[in-house]
PDB file of C-alpha atoms (C1' of nucleotides) in Angstrom:
ATOM      1  CA  MET A   1     154.452 -72.586  12.666  1.00 46.00           C
ATOM      2  CA  ALA A   2     156.847 -73.975  15.187  1.00 48.00           C
ATOM      3  CA  HIS A   3     160.466 -74.034  14.266  1.00 38.00           C
ATOM      4  CA  SER A   4     161.400 -77.615  13.476  1.00 39.00           C
ATOM      5  CA  GLY A   5     163.554 -80.607  14.205  1.00 35.00           C
ATOM      6  CA  PRO A   6     163.755 -83.118  16.995  1.00 38.00           C
ATOM      7  CA  LYS A   7     164.443 -80.752  19.823  1.00 38.00           C
ATOM      8  CA  ASN A   8     162.506 -82.795  22.313  1.00 38.00           C
ATOM      9  CA  SER A   9     164.702 -82.327  25.294  1.00 35.00           C
ATOM     10  CA  HIS A  10     163.657 -82.521  28.926  1.00 40.00           C
ATOM     11  CA  SER A  11     161.368 -85.140  30.417  1.00 52.00           C
ATOM     12  CA  LEU A  12     157.793 -84.243  29.819  1.00 60.00           C
ATOM     13  CA  THR A  13     155.689 -84.176  32.944  1.00 76.00           C
ATOM     14  CA  LEU A  14     152.479 -86.024  32.324  1.00 86.00           C
ATOM     15  CA  GLN A  15     150.539 -84.716  35.262  1.00 94.00           C
ATOM     16  CA  ALA A  16     150.614 -81.730  37.517  1.00 97.00           C
ATOM     17  CA  ARG A  17     148.614 -80.386  40.388  1.00 97.00           C
ATOM     18  CA  ILE A  18     147.459 -76.877  39.685  1.00 98.00           C
ATOM     19  CA  GLN A  19     147.009 -74.474  42.522  1.00 97.00           C
ATOM     20  CA  THR A  20     148.009 -71.225  40.941  1.00 97.00           C
ATOM     21  CA  ALA A  21     147.783 -69.489  37.623  1.00 98.00           C
ATOM     22  CA  GLU A  22     151.546 -69.477  37.515  1.00 97.00           C
ATOM     23  CA  GLU A  23     151.806 -73.224  37.856  1.00 98.00           C
ATOM     24  CA  LEU A  24     149.298 -73.632  35.101  1.00 98.00           C
ATOM     25  CA  GLY A  25     151.142 -71.201  32.876  1.00 98.00           C
ATOM     26  CA  ARG A  26     154.414 -73.003  33.349  1.00 97.00           C
ATOM     27  CA  PHE A  27     152.872 -76.351  32.608  1.00 98.00           C
ATOM     28  CA  LEU A  28     151.111 -75.161  29.497  1.00 98.00           C
ATOM     29  CA  ARG A  29     154.200 -73.541  28.098  1.00 97.00           C
ATOM     30  CA  GLN A  30     156.339 -76.583  28.716  1.00 97.00           C
ATOM     31  CA  PHE A  31     153.767 -78.841  27.213  1.00 97.00           C
ATOM     32  CA  ARG A  32     153.301 -76.657  24.168  1.00 97.00           C
ATOM     33  CA  GLN A  33     157.029 -76.647  23.597  1.00 97.00           C
ATOM     34  CA  SER A  34     157.245 -80.396  24.071  1.00 96.00           C
ATOM     35  CA  GLN A  35     154.797 -80.684  21.199  1.00 96.00           C
ATOM     36  CA  ASN A  36     156.859 -78.311  19.075  1.00 96.00           C
ATOM     37  CA  LEU A  37     154.027 -75.906  18.788  1.00 97.00           C
ATOM     38  CA  SER A  38     154.487 -72.178  18.570  1.00 97.00           C
ATOM     39  CA  GLN A  39     152.283 -69.683  20.306  1.00 97.00           C
ATOM     40  CA  ALA A  40     151.029 -68.811  16.849  1.00 96.00           C
ATOM     41  CA  ASP A  41     149.807 -72.364  16.412  1.00 96.00           C
ATOM     42  CA  VAL A  42     147.785 -72.166  19.571  1.00 96.00           C
ATOM     43  CA  ILE A  43     146.488 -68.734  18.721  1.00 95.00           C
ATOM     44  CA  GLY A  44     145.355 -70.026  15.375  1.00 90.00           C
ATOM     45  CA  LEU A  45     143.390 -72.912  16.820  1.00 88.00           C
ATOM     46  CA  ALA A  46     142.003 -71.125  19.822  1.00 87.00           C
ATOM     47  CA  ASN A  47     139.888 -68.049  19.746  1.00 80.00           C
ATOM     48  CA  THR A  48     142.424 -65.591  20.984  1.00 93.00           C
ATOM     49  CA  GLY A  49     145.126 -63.074  20.279  1.00 95.00           C
ATOM     50  CA  ASN A  50     148.786 -63.363  21.093  1.00 97.00           C
ATOM     51  CA  ARG A  51     148.320 -61.291  24.153  1.00 97.00           C
ATOM     52  CA  PHE A  52     146.192 -63.867  25.855  1.00 98.00           C
ATOM     53  CA  ILE A  53     148.627 -66.712  25.252  1.00 98.00           C
ATOM     54  CA  VAL A  54     151.585 -64.714  26.453  1.00 98.00           C
ATOM     55  CA  GLU A  55     149.749 -63.699  29.581  1.00 98.00           C
ATOM     56  CA  LEU A  56     148.395 -67.168  30.227  1.00 98.00           C
ATOM     57  CA  GLU A  57     151.813 -68.770  30.002  1.00 98.00           C
ATOM     58  CA  LYS A  58     153.192 -66.016  32.173  1.00 97.00           C
ATOM     59  CA  GLY A  59     150.723 -66.980  34.852  1.00 98.00           C
ATOM     60  CA  LYS A  60     148.463 -63.968  34.869  1.00 98.00           C
ATOM     61  CA  PRO A  61     145.949 -64.637  37.629  1.00 97.00           C
ATOM     62  CA  THR A  62     143.037 -62.866  36.037  1.00 98.00           C
ATOM     63  CA  VAL A  63     142.748 -64.638  32.709  1.00 98.00           C
ATOM     64  CA  GLN A  64     139.257 -65.825  31.978  1.00 98.00           C
ATOM     65  CA  LEU A  65     138.335 -69.366  32.835  1.00 98.00           C
ATOM     66  CA  GLN A  66     136.702 -70.620  29.678  1.00 97.00           C
ATOM     67  CA  LYS A  67     139.503 -69.369  27.468  1.00 97.00           C
ATOM     68  CA  VAL A  68     141.939 -71.277  29.586  1.00 98.00           C
ATOM     69  CA  LEU A  69     139.796 -74.389  29.369  1.00 98.00           C
ATOM     70  CA  ASP A  70     139.660 -74.013  25.608  1.00 97.00           C
ATOM     71  CA  VAL A  71     143.427 -73.873  25.311  1.00 97.00           C
ATOM     72  CA  ILE A  72     143.813 -76.862  27.568  1.00 98.00           C
ATOM     73  CA  ASP A  73     141.368 -78.865  25.523  1.00 97.00           C
ATOM     74  CA  LEU A  74     142.894 -77.881  22.256  1.00 95.00           C
ATOM     75  CA  LEU A  75     146.326 -78.959  23.396  1.00 97.00           C
ATOM     76  CA  GLY A  76     144.974 -82.426  24.056  1.00 97.00           C
ATOM     77  CA  LEU A  77     145.009 -81.922  27.801  1.00 98.00           C
ATOM     78  CA  GLU A  78     142.300 -82.249  30.381  1.00 98.00           C
ATOM     79  CA  LEU A  79     141.560 -81.023  33.852  1.00 98.00           C
ATOM     80  CA  VAL A  80     140.366 -83.272  36.618  1.00 98.00           C
ATOM     81  CA  ILE A  81     138.929 -81.961  39.841  1.00 98.00           C
ATOM     82  CA  GLN A  82     139.016 -84.155  42.898  1.00 97.00           C
ATOM     83  CA  LYS A  83     139.351 -84.205  46.634  1.00 96.00           C
ATOM     84  CA  LYS A  84     142.786 -83.122  47.755  1.00 96.00           C
ATOM     85  CA  GLY A  85     145.268 -85.924  48.098  1.00 87.00           C
ATOM     86  CA  THR A  86     143.269 -88.401  46.056  1.00 88.00           C
ATOM     87  CA  ARG A  87     145.884 -90.915  45.223  1.00 76.00           C
ATOM     88  CA  PRO A  88     146.972 -91.421  41.619  1.00 68.00           C
TER      89      PRO A  88
ATOM     90  CA  MET B   1     125.972 -70.498  57.893  1.00 44.00           C
ATOM     91  CA  ALA B   2     124.621 -73.589  56.267  1.00 48.00           C
ATOM     92  CA  HIS B   3     121.260 -74.785  57.365  1.00 37.00           C
ATOM     93  CA  SER B   4     121.782 -77.926  59.403  1.00 39.00           C
ATOM     94  CA  GLY B   5     121.107 -81.582  59.952  1.00 37.00           C
ATOM     95  CA  PRO B   6     122.137 -84.738  58.170  1.00 40.00           C
ATOM     96  CA  LYS B   7     120.779 -83.918  54.752  1.00 39.00           C
ATOM     97  CA  ASN B   8     123.592 -85.675  52.954  1.00 40.00           C
ATOM     98  CA  SER B   9     121.647 -87.178  50.138  1.00 38.00           C
ATOM     99  CA  HIS B  10     122.899 -88.084  46.680  1.00 42.00           C
ATOM    100  CA  SER B  11     126.132 -89.906  45.897  1.00 53.00           C
ATOM    101  CA  LEU B  12     129.018 -87.540  45.927  1.00 59.00           C
ATOM    102  CA  THR B  13     131.154 -87.676  42.840  1.00 76.00           C
ATOM    103  CA  LEU B  14     134.772 -87.763  43.827  1.00 86.00           C
ATOM    104  CA  GLN B  15     136.241 -86.846  40.513  1.00 95.00           C
ATOM    105  CA  ALA B  16     135.150 -85.037  37.410  1.00 97.00           C
ATOM    106  CA  ARG B  17     136.652 -84.030  34.142  1.00 97.00           C
ATOM    107  CA  ILE B  18     136.282 -80.325  33.593  1.00 98.00           C
ATOM    108  CA  GLN B  19     135.933 -79.010  30.102  1.00 97.00           C
ATOM    109  CA  THR B  20     133.629 -76.091  30.603  1.00 98.00           C
ATOM    110  CA  ALA B  21     132.915 -73.439  33.157  1.00 98.00           C
ATOM    111  CA  GLU B  22     129.465 -74.877  33.509  1.00 97.00           C
ATOM    112  CA  GLU B  23     130.725 -78.321  34.423  1.00 98.00           C
ATOM    113  CA  LEU B  24     132.984 -76.781  36.988  1.00 98.00           C
ATOM    114  CA  GLY B  25     130.173 -74.705  38.414  1.00 98.00           C
ATOM    115  CA  ARG B  26     127.921 -77.696  38.765  1.00 97.00           C
ATOM    116  CA  PHE B  27     130.609 -79.722  40.449  1.00 98.00           C
ATOM    117  CA  LEU B  28     131.534 -76.993  42.891  1.00 98.00           C
ATOM    118  CA  ARG B  29     127.955 -76.383  43.884  1.00 97.00           C
ATOM    119  CA  GLN B  30     127.267 -80.043  44.423  1.00 97.00           C
ATOM    120  CA  PHE B  31     130.401 -80.462  46.412  1.00 97.00           C
ATOM    121  CA  ARG B  32     129.733 -77.428  48.548  1.00 97.00           C
ATOM    122  CA  GLN B  33     126.278 -78.715  49.332  1.00 96.00           C
ATOM    123  CA  SER B  34     127.610 -82.167  50.109  1.00 96.00           C
ATOM    124  CA  GLN B  35     129.747 -80.515  52.760  1.00 96.00           C
ATOM    125  CA  ASN B  36     126.772 -78.598  54.113  1.00 96.00           C
ATOM    126  CA  LEU B  37     128.397 -75.312  53.414  1.00 96.00           C
ATOM    127  CA  SER B  38     126.472 -72.238  52.440  1.00 97.00           C
ATOM    128  CA  GLN B  39     127.606 -69.762  49.857  1.00 97.00           C
ATOM    129  CA  ALA B  40     128.141 -67.393  52.737  1.00 96.00           C
ATOM    130  CA  ASP B  41     130.634 -69.821  54.235  1.00 96.00           C
ATOM    131  CA  VAL B  42     132.646 -69.868  51.059  1.00 96.00           C
ATOM    132  CA  ILE B  43     132.405 -66.137  50.666  1.00 95.00           C
ATOM    133  CA  GLY B  44     133.706 -65.734  54.160  1.00 89.00           C
ATOM    134  CA  LEU B  45     136.746 -67.903  53.603  1.00 88.00           C
ATOM    135  CA  ALA B  46     137.555 -66.764  50.115  1.00 87.00           C
ATOM    136  CA  ASN B  47     138.238 -63.245  49.100  1.00 80.00           C
ATOM    137  CA  THR B  48     135.042 -62.543  47.276  1.00 93.00           C
ATOM    138  CA  GLY B  49     131.522 -61.238  47.285  1.00 95.00           C
ATOM    139  CA  ASN B  50     128.359 -63.217  46.828  1.00 97.00           C
ATOM    140  CA  ARG B  51     128.199 -62.249  43.223  1.00 97.00           C
ATOM    141  CA  PHE B  52     131.298 -64.168  42.326  1.00 98.00           C
ATOM    142  CA  ILE B  53     130.162 -67.379  43.981  1.00 98.00           C
ATOM    143  CA  VAL B  54     126.745 -67.232  42.393  1.00 98.00           C
ATOM    144  CA  GLU B  55     128.257 -66.646  38.993  1.00 98.00           C
ATOM    145  CA  LEU B  56     130.900 -69.299  39.420  1.00 98.00           C
ATOM    146  CA  GLU B  57     128.396 -71.958  40.377  1.00 98.00           C
ATOM    147  CA  LYS B  58     126.210 -70.840  37.534  1.00 97.00           C
ATOM    148  CA  GLY B  59     129.037 -71.561  35.140  1.00 98.00           C
ATOM    149  CA  LYS B  60     129.917 -68.084  34.004  1.00 98.00           C
ATOM    150  CA  PRO B  61     132.693 -68.530  31.463  1.00 97.00           C
ATOM    151  CA  THR B  62     134.540 -65.323  32.186  1.00 98.00           C
ATOM    152  CA  VAL B  63     135.266 -65.658  35.877  1.00 98.00           C
ATOM    153  CA  GLN B  64     138.878 -65.053  36.714  1.00 98.00           C
ATOM    154  CA  LEU B  65     141.170 -68.015  36.996  1.00 98.00           C
ATOM    155  CA  GLN B  66     142.947 -67.424  40.270  1.00 97.00           C
ATOM    156  CA  LYS B  67     139.730 -66.744  42.148  1.00 97.00           C
ATOM    157  CA  VAL B  68     138.403 -70.036  40.921  1.00 98.00           C
ATOM    158  CA  LEU B  69     141.579 -71.796  41.989  1.00 98.00           C
ATOM    159  CA  ASP B  70     141.298 -70.195  45.401  1.00 97.00           C
ATOM    160  CA  VAL B  71     137.763 -71.464  45.892  1.00 97.00           C
ATOM    161  CA  ILE B  72     138.752 -74.934  44.749  1.00 98.00           C
ATOM    162  CA  ASP B  73     141.643 -75.012  47.167  1.00 96.00           C
ATOM    163  CA  LEU B  74     139.627 -73.714  50.043  1.00 95.00           C
ATOM    164  CA  LEU B  75     136.993 -76.368  49.545  1.00 96.00           C
ATOM    165  CA  GLY B  76     139.646 -79.017  49.947  1.00 96.00           C
ATOM    166  CA  LEU B  77     139.687 -79.828  46.263  1.00 97.00           C
ATOM    167  CA  GLU B  78     142.480 -79.855  43.749  1.00 97.00           C
ATOM    168  CA  LEU B  79     142.927 -79.663  40.018  1.00 98.00           C
ATOM    169  CA  VAL B  80     145.092 -82.015  38.058  1.00 98.00           C
ATOM    170  CA  ILE B  81     146.119 -81.362  34.495  1.00 98.00           C
ATOM    171  CA  GLN B  82     147.126 -84.280  32.330  1.00 97.00           C
ATOM    172  CA  LYS B  83     147.093 -85.677  28.852  1.00 97.00           C
ATOM    173  CA  LYS B  84     143.591 -86.461  27.677  1.00 96.00           C
ATOM    174  CA  GLY B  85     142.454 -89.961  28.414  1.00 87.00           C
ATOM    175  CA  THR B  86     145.134 -90.636  30.990  1.00 87.00           C
ATOM    176  CA  ARG B  87     143.594 -93.504  32.781  1.00 77.00           C
ATOM    177  CA  PRO B  88     142.882 -93.289  36.510  1.00 68.00           C
TER     178      PRO B  88
ATOM    179  C1'  DA C   1     177.207 -63.595  11.799  1.00 86.66           C
ATOM    180  C1'  DT C   2     172.691 -63.073   9.802  1.00 86.66           C
ATOM    181  C1'  DG C   3     168.254 -63.652   8.394  1.00 86.66           C
ATOM    182  C1'  DA C   4     164.034 -66.046   9.816  1.00 86.66           C
ATOM    183  C1'  DT C   5     161.020 -67.370  13.246  1.00 86.66           C
ATOM    184  C1'  DT C   6     159.188 -66.935  17.653  1.00 86.66           C
ATOM    185  C1'  DT C   7     158.008 -64.420  21.612  1.00 86.66           C
ATOM    186  C1'  DA C   8     157.148 -60.106  24.158  1.00 86.66           C
ATOM    187  C1'  DT C   9     155.678 -55.345  24.563  1.00 86.66           C
ATOM    188  C1'  DT C  10     153.059 -51.315  23.599  1.00 86.66           C
ATOM    189  C1'  DA C  11     149.169 -48.216  22.599  1.00 86.66           C
ATOM    190  C1'  DC C  12     144.465 -47.951  21.635  1.00 86.66           C
ATOM    191  C1'  DC C  13     139.941 -49.203  22.811  1.00 86.66           C
ATOM    192  C1'  DT C  14     135.544 -51.463  24.091  1.00 86.66           C
ATOM    193  C1'  DC C  15     133.301 -54.124  27.250  1.00 86.66           C
ATOM    194  C1'  DA C  16     132.331 -56.338  31.309  1.00 86.66           C
ATOM    195  C1'  DC C  17     134.252 -58.447  35.901  1.00 86.66           C
ATOM    196  C1'  DG C  18     133.209 -58.272  40.336  1.00 86.66           C
ATOM    197  C1'  DG C  19     132.983 -55.660  45.003  1.00 86.66           C
ATOM    198  C1'  DT C  20     129.311 -53.674  47.757  1.00 86.66           C
ATOM    199  C1'  DA C  21     124.841 -53.029  49.446  1.00 86.66           C
ATOM    200  C1'  DA C  22     120.130 -53.296  49.043  1.00 86.66           C
ATOM    201  C1'  DT C  23     116.329 -55.918  47.739  1.00 86.66           C
ATOM    202  C1'  DA C  24     113.875 -59.926  45.941  1.00 86.66           C
ATOM    203  C1'  DT C  25     113.187 -64.632  45.564  1.00 86.66           C
ATOM    204  C1'  DT C  26     113.575 -69.402  46.846  1.00 86.66           C
ATOM    205  C1'  DT C  27     114.317 -73.048  50.012  1.00 86.66           C
ATOM    206  C1'  DT C  28     114.267 -75.001  54.491  1.00 86.66           C
ATOM    207  C1'  DG C  29     112.840 -76.563  59.044  1.00 86.66           C
ATOM    208  C1'  DA C  30     109.598 -76.946  62.718  1.00 86.66           C
TER     209       DA C  30
ATOM    210  C1'  DT D   1     102.017 -72.236  57.177  1.00 86.66           C
ATOM    211  C1'  DC D   2     105.386 -69.070  58.182  1.00 86.66           C
ATOM    212  C1'  DA D   3     109.532 -67.165  59.684  1.00 86.66           C
ATOM    213  C1'  DA D   4     114.415 -67.773  59.100  1.00 86.66           C
ATOM    214  C1'  DA D   5     118.091 -68.923  56.241  1.00 86.66           C
ATOM    215  C1'  DA D   6     119.997 -69.308  51.811  1.00 86.66           C
ATOM    216  C1'  DT D   7     120.360 -67.921  47.217  1.00 86.66           C
ATOM    217  C1'  DA D   8     119.660 -64.726  43.430  1.00 86.66           C
ATOM    218  C1'  DT D   9     119.153 -60.215  41.321  1.00 86.66           C
ATOM    219  C1'  DT D  10     119.880 -55.387  40.712  1.00 86.66           C
ATOM    220  C1'  DA D  11     122.163 -50.836  40.340  1.00 86.66           C
ATOM    221  C1'  DC D  12     126.321 -48.399  40.916  1.00 86.66           C
ATOM    222  C1'  DC D  13     130.990 -48.115  39.587  1.00 86.66           C
ATOM    223  C1'  DG D  14     136.142 -48.422  39.142  1.00 86.66           C
ATOM    224  C1'  DT D  15     139.379 -51.119  37.058  1.00 86.66           C
ATOM    225  C1'  DG D  16     141.370 -54.057  34.034  1.00 86.66           C
ATOM    226  C1'  DA D  17     140.847 -58.140  30.346  1.00 86.66           C
ATOM    227  C1'  DG D  18     142.028 -58.878  25.978  1.00 86.66           C
ATOM    228  C1'  DG D  19     141.472 -58.119  20.695  1.00 86.66           C
ATOM    229  C1'  DT D  20     144.240 -55.881  17.110  1.00 86.66           C
ATOM    230  C1'  DA D  21     148.187 -54.115  14.934  1.00 86.66           C
ATOM    231  C1'  DA D  22     152.654 -52.436  15.042  1.00 86.66           C
ATOM    232  C1'  DT D  23     157.089 -52.849  16.793  1.00 86.66           C
ATOM    233  C1'  DA D  24     160.778 -54.674  19.545  1.00 86.66           C
ATOM    234  C1'  DA D  25     163.355 -58.193  21.475  1.00 86.66           C
ATOM    235  C1'  DA D  26     164.935 -62.758  21.812  1.00 86.66           C
ATOM    236  C1'  DT D  27     165.854 -67.297  19.950  1.00 86.66           C
ATOM    237  C1'  DC D  28     167.091 -70.485  16.491  1.00 86.66           C
ATOM    238  C1'  DA D  29     169.021 -72.629  12.236  1.00 86.66           C
ATOM    239  C1'  DT D  30     172.514 -72.803   9.079  1.00 86.66           C
TER     240       DT D  30
END
DNA sequence: ATGATTTATTACCTCACGGTAATATTTTGA
DNA sequence: TCAAAATATTACCGTGAGGTAATAAATCAT
């Protein structure tokens, strides 16, 4: 379980462009924390061990695609692919 | 090289939600073709062999994240991550 | 401060990613 | 129809992804 309490601090970014594994890792960690979820929560829901989550959030470049997509989905997030510079 | 000529047929989707490796593969292949690029073109620009591109477009779930991101970038595409159902 | 919770690291291990290069198959254009 | 181009498949192979389980380190709550 996550710890507890209203510790919802910094402004939660609702969108981010992802070019690198590191950017993705940062975003996912921040988002997970903004939802007061622990890594253990994610591990429980997804099909993974702690190692994968740690490495994903750390921005490991070689994590496997579908696992990443699973985590994203399970966090209530989605990926959109589009032509570069498509305006919001 | 790609073959040639104005063979720009079916309507090119400019955005897609990506939930699975297969969806991504389909999108990337379609987009590549819409640009009249061959796999060899992509292989040349990216840092990969033919095997990776074939497998990526086929929707292999275990391809490595950063390689995928590289191909996306190099095709002039980008990924956006956002809360599910964020309206365009 | 201190115990509880969360996160990170490590060792062990199996399995398969993906590069290359050769070959096969499919698709395309004239 | 047929040759060229594009795509797919195969074998070979080194390297590393990631599950588990144990332990360590860091963070938090009171």
